[in-house]
mmCIF file of C-alpha atoms in Angstrom:
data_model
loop_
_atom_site.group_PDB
_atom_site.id
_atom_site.type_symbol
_atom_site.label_atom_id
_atom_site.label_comp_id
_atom_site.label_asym_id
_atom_site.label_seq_id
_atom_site.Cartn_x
_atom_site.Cartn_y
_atom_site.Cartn_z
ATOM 1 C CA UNK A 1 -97.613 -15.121 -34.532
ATOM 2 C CA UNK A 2 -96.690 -15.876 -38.317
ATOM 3 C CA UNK A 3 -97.602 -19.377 -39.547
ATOM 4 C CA UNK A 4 -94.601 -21.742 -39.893
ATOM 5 C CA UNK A 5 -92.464 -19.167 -37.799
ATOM 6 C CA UNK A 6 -90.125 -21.671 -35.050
ATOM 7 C CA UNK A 7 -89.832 -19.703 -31.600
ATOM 8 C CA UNK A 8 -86.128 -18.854 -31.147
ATOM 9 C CA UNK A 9 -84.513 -20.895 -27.755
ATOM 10 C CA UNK A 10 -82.709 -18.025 -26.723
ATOM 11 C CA UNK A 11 -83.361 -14.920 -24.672
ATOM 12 C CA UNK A 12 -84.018 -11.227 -26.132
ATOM 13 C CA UNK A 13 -82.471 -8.137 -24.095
ATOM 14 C CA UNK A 14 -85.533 -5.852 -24.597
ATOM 15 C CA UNK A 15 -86.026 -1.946 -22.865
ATOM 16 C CA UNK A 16 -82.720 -0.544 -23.706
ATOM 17 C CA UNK A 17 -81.526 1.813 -26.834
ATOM 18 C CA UNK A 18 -79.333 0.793 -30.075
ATOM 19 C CA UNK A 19 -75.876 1.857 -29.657
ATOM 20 C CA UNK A 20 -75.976 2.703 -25.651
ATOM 21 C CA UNK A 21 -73.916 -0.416 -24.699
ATOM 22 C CA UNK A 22 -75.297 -0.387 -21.441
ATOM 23 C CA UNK A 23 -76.350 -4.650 -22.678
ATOM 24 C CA UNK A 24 -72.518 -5.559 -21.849
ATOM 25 C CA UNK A 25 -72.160 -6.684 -18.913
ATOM 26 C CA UNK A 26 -76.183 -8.597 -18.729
ATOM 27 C CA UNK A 27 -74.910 -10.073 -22.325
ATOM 28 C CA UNK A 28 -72.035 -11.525 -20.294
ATOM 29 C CA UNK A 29 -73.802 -13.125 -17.728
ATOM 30 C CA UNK A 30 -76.357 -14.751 -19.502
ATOM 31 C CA UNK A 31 -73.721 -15.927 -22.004
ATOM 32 C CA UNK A 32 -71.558 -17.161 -19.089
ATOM 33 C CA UNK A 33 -74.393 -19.008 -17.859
ATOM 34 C CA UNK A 34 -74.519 -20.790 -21.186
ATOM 35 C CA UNK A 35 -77.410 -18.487 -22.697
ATOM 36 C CA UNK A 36 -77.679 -17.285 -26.049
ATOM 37 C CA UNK A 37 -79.036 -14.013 -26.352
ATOM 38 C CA UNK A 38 -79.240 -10.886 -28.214
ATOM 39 C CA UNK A 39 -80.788 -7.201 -28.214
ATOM 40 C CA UNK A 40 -84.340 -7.107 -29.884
ATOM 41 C CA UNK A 41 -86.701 -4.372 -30.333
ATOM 42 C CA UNK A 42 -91.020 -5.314 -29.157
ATOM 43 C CA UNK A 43 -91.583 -4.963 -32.950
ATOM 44 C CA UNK A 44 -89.540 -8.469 -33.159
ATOM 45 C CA UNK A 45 -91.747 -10.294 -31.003
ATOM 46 C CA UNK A 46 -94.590 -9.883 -33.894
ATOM 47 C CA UNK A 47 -92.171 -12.313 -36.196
ATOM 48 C CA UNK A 48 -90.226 -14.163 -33.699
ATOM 49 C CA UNK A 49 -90.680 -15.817 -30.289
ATOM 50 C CA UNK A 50 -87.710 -16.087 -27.763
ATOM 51 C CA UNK A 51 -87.763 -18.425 -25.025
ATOM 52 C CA UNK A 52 -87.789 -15.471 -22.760
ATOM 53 C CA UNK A 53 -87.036 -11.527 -21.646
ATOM 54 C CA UNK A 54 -84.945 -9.686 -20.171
ATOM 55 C CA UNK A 55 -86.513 -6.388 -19.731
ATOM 56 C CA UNK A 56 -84.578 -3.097 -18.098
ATOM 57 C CA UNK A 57 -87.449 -1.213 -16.386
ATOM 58 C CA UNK A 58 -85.029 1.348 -14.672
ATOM 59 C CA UNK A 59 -85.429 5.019 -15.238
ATOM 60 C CA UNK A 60 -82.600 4.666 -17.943
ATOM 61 C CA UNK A 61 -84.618 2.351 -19.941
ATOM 62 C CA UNK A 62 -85.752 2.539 -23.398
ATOM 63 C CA UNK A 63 -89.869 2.499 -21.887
ATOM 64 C CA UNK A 64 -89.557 -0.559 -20.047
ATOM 65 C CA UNK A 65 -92.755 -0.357 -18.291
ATOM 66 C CA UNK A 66 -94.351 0.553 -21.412
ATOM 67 C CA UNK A 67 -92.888 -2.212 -23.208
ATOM 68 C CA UNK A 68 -94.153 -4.869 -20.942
ATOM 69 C CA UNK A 69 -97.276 -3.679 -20.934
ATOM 70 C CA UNK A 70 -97.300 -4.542 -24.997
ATOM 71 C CA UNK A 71 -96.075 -7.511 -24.170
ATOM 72 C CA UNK A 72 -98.562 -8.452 -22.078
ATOM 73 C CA UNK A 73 -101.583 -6.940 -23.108
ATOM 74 C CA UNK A 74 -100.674 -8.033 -26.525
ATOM 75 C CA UNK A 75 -102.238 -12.294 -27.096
ATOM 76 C CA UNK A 76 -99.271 -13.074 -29.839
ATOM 77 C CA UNK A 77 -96.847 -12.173 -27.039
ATOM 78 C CA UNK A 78 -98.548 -12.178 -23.349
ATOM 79 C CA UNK A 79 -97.389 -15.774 -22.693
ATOM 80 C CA UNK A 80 -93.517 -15.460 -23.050
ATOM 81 C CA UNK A 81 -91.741 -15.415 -19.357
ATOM 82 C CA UNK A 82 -90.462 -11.855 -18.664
ATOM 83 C CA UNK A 83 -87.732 -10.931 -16.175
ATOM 84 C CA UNK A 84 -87.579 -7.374 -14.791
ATOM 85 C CA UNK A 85 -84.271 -6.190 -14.112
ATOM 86 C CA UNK A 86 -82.951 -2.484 -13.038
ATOM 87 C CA UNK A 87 -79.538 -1.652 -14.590
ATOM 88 C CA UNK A 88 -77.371 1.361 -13.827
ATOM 89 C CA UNK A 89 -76.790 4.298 -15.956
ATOM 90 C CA UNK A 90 -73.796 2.105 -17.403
ATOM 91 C CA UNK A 91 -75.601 -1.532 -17.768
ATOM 92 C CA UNK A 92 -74.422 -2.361 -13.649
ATOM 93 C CA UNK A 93 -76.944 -5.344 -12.649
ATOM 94 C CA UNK A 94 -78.046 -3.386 -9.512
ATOM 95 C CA UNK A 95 -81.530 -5.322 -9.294
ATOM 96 C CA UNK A 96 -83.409 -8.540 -10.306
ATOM 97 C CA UNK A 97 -87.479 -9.249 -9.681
ATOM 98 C CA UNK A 98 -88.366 -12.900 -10.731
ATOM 99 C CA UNK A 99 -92.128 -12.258 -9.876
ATOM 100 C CA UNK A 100 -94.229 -15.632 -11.041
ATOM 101 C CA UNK A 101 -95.700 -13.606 -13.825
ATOM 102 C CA UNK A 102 -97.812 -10.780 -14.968
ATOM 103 C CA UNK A 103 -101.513 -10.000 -16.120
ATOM 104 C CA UNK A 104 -103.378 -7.127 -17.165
ATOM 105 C CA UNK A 105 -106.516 -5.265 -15.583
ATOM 106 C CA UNK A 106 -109.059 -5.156 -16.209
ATOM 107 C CA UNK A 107 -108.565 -9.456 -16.166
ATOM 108 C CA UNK A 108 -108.992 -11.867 -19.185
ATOM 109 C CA UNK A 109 -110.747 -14.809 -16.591
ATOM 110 C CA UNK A 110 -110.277 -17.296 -19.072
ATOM 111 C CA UNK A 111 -107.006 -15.981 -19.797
ATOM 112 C CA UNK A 112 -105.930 -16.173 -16.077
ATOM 113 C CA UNK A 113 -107.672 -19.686 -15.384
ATOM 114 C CA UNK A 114 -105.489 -21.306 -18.603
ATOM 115 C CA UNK A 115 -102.614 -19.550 -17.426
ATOM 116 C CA UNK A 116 -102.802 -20.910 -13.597
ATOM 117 C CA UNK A 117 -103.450 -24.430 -14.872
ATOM 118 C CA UNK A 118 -100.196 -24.064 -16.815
ATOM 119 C CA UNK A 119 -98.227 -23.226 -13.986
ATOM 120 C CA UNK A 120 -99.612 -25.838 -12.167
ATOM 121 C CA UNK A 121 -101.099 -23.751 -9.414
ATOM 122 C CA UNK A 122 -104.845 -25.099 -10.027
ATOM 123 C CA UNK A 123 -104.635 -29.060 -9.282
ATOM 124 C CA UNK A 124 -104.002 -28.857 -5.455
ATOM 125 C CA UNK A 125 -107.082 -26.948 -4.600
ATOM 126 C CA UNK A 126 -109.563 -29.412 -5.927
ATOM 127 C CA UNK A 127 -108.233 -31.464 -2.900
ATOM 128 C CA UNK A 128 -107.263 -29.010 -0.366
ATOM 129 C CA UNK A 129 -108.759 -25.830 1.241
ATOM 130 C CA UNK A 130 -106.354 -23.379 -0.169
ATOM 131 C CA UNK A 131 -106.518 -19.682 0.138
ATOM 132 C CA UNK A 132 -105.204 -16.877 -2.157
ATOM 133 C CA UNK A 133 -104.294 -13.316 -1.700
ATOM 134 C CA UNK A 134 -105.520 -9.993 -3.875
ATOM 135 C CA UNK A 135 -103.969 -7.401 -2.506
ATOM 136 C CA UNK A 136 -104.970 -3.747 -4.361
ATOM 137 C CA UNK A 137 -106.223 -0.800 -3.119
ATOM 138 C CA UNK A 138 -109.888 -1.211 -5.359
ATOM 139 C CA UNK A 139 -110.100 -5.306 -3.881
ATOM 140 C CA UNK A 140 -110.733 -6.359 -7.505
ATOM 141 C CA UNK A 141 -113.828 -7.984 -7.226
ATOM 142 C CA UNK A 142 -113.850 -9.703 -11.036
ATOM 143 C CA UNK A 143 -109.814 -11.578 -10.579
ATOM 144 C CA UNK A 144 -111.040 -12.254 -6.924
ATOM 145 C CA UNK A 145 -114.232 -14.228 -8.423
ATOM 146 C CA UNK A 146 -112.216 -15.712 -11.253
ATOM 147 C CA UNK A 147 -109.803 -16.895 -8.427
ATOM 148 C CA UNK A 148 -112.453 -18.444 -6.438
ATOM 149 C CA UNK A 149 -114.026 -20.204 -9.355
ATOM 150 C CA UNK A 150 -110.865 -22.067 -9.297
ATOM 151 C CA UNK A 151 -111.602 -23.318 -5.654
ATOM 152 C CA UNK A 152 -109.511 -20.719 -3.833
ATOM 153 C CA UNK A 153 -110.639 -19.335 -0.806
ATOM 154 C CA UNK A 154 -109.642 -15.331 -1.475
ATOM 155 C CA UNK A 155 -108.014 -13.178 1.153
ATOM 156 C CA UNK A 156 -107.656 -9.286 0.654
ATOM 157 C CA UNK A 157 -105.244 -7.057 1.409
ATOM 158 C CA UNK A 158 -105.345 -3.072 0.730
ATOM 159 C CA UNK A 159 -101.665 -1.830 1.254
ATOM 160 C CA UNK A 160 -98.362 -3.874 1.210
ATOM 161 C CA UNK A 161 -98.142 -4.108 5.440
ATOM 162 C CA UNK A 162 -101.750 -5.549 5.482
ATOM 163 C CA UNK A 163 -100.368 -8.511 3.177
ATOM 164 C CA UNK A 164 -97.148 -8.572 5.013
ATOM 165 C CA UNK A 165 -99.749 -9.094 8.392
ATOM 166 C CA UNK A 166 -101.783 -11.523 7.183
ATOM 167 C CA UNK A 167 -99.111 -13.975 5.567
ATOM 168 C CA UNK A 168 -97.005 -13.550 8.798
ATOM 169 C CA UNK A 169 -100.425 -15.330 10.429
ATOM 170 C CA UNK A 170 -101.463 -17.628 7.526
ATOM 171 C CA UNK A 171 -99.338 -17.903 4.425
ATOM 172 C CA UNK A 172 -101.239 -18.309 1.263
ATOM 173 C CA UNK A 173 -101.112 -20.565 -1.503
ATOM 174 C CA UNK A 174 -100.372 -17.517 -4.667
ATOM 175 C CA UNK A 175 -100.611 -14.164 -4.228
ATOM 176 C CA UNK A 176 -102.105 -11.437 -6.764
ATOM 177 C CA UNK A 177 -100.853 -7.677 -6.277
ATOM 178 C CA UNK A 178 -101.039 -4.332 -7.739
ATOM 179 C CA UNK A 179 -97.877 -3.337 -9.062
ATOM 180 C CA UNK A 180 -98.524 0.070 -7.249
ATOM 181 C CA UNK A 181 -99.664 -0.017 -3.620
ATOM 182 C CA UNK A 182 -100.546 2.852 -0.945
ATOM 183 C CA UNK A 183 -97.296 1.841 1.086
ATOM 184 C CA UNK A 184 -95.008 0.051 -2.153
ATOM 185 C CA UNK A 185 -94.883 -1.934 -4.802
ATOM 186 C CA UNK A 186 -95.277 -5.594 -5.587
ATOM 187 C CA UNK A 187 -91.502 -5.657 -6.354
ATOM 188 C CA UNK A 188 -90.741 -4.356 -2.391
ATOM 189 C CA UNK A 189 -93.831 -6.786 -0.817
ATOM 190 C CA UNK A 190 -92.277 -9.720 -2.780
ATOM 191 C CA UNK A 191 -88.816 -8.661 -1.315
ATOM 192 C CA UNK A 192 -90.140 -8.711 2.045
ATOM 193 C CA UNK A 193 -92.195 -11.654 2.107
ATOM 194 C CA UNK A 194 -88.903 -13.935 0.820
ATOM 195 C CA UNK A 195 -87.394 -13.024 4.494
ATOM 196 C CA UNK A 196 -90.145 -15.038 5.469
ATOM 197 C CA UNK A 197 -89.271 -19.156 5.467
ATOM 198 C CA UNK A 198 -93.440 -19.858 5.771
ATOM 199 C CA UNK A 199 -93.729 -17.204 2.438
ATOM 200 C CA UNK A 200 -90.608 -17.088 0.413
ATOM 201 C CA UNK A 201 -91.616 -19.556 -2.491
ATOM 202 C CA UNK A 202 -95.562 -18.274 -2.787
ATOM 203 C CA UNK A 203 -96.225 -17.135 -6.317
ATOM 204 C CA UNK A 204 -97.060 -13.726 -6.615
ATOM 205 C CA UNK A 205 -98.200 -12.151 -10.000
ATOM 206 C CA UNK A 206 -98.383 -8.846 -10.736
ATOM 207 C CA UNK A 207 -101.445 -6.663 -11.223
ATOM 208 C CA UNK A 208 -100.921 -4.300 -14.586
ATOM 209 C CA UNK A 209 -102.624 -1.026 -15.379
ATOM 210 C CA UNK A 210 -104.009 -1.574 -19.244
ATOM 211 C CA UNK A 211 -102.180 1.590 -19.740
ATOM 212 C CA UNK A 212 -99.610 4.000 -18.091
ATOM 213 C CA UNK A 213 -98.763 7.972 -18.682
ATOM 214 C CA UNK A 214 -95.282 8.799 -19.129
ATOM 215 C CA UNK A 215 -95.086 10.084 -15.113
ATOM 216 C CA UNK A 216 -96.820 6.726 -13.595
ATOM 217 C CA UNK A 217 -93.796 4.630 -15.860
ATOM 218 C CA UNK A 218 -90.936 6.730 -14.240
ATOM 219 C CA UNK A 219 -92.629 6.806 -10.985
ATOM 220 C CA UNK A 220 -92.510 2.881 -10.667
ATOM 221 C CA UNK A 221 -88.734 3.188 -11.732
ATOM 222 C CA UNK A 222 -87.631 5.155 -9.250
ATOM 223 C CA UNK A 223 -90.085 3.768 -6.314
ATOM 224 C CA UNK A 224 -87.958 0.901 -6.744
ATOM 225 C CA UNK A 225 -84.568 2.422 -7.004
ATOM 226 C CA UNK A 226 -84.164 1.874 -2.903
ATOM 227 C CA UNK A 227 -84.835 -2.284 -3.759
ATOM 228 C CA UNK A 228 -81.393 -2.175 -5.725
ATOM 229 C CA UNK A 229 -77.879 -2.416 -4.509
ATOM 230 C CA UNK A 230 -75.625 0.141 -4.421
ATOM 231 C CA UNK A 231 -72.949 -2.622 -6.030
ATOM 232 C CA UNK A 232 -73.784 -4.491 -8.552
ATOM 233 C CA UNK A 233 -75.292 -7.881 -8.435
ATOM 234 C CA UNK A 234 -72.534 -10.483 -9.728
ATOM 235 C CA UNK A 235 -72.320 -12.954 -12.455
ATOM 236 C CA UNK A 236 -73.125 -15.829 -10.397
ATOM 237 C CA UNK A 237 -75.977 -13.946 -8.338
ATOM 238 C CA UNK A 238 -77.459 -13.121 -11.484
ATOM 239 C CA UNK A 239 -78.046 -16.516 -12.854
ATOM 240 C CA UNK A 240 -79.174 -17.574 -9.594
ATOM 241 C CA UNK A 241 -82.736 -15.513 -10.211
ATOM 242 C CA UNK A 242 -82.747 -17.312 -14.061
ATOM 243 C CA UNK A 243 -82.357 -20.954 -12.783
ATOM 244 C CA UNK A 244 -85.247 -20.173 -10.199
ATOM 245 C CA UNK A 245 -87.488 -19.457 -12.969
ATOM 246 C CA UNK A 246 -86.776 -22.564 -14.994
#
């Protein structure tokens, strides 16, 4: 970040192309939720800092996935909340995924211990037995270690239903997950597990790939085309996601 540069308190519109217009109807609803925001490019986050992102990952994005992964794998930019959203061919809200937050493989321990503190989610277990989840299909052995250096007791998980099974029995204090699993994606197990009242606030944060081909970016895009709705999400439902995450 540029010496003597003042982060910006509004919120960038990243992932979609100059001059499609499909930004409308999002640039509506943040602005009727008493946002200011405006279209940006990733090159702008190198000079200026919003107060957050709203990123269009769809299949009609402008390299969402591969956008967040600058974002976050970048240490000028990493930190700044980011809100995944799917939007129609025309801009149509169809999908939001207010995940707790994202970090890269292979993990940045220090990185993901400051980061947890910040959030809060470190003070409770130096007084209570607390146990997290990692659920990927490798068991990442290095953020499971980090995790329990933090005085979590670490629970695996290798596919989406195993998670789903184990919360269902003992829900866990923050959950890390691959964005890709055998049976879905982090975006669908998150879905899920807020149908649960025992799991619907736990934290998840999803796991990243350091760095995605072209096919593995529109794959994730369309494996969670079936999360959004067929009509659009409205206004109000929108903001909904936004206040959460404040």
């Amino acid at each position: 970040m540029a010496e003597g540069i003042k982060p910006r308190s509004e919120l960038w519109i990243l992932g979609i192309k100059p001059g499609d217009g499909r930004e409308t109807l999002l640039t509506s609803y943040l602005e009727t939720g008493g946002y200011s925001c405006r279209m940006e490019q990733y090159e702008s986050l190198l000079v200026n800092k919003p107060l957050g992102i709203v990123l269009d990952i769809s299949p009609f994005s402008d390299d969402g996935w591969g956008t967040l992964l600058k974002i976050k794998n970048t240490p000028d930019t990493r930190d700044i909340p980011v809100l995944p959203v799917f939007l129609s061919e025309k801009g149509k809200v169809g999908g939001v995924f207010p995940v707790a937050g994202f970090f890269t493989l292979p993990i940045d321990e220090p990185y993901l211990q400051n980061r947890l503190a910040v959030y809060g989610l470190t003070e409770e277990a130096e007084t209570w037995d607390l146990q997290s989840m990692v659920v990927s299909r490798s068991g990442e052995e290095k953020l499971s270690k980090a995790v329990e250096t933090l005085g979590f007791e670490v629970i695996k998980g290798y596919t989406g239903k195993e998670a789903l099974a184990i919360s269902s029995i003992h829900p866990s204090y923050m959950i890390f997950c691959s964005q890709m699993l055998p049976d879905m994606s982090a975006f669908e197990l998150q879905e899920r597990l807020r149908l649960d009242p025992y799991s619907s606030n736990t934290p998840l944060f999803v796991l990243l790939k350091d760095s995605m081909k072209a096919g593995e970016k529109l794959a994730m895009s369309r494996d969670i085309a079936h999360l959004v709705r067929k009509d659009q999400l409205s206004s109000e439902e929108f903001l909904g996601f936004l206040r959460r995450r404040e």
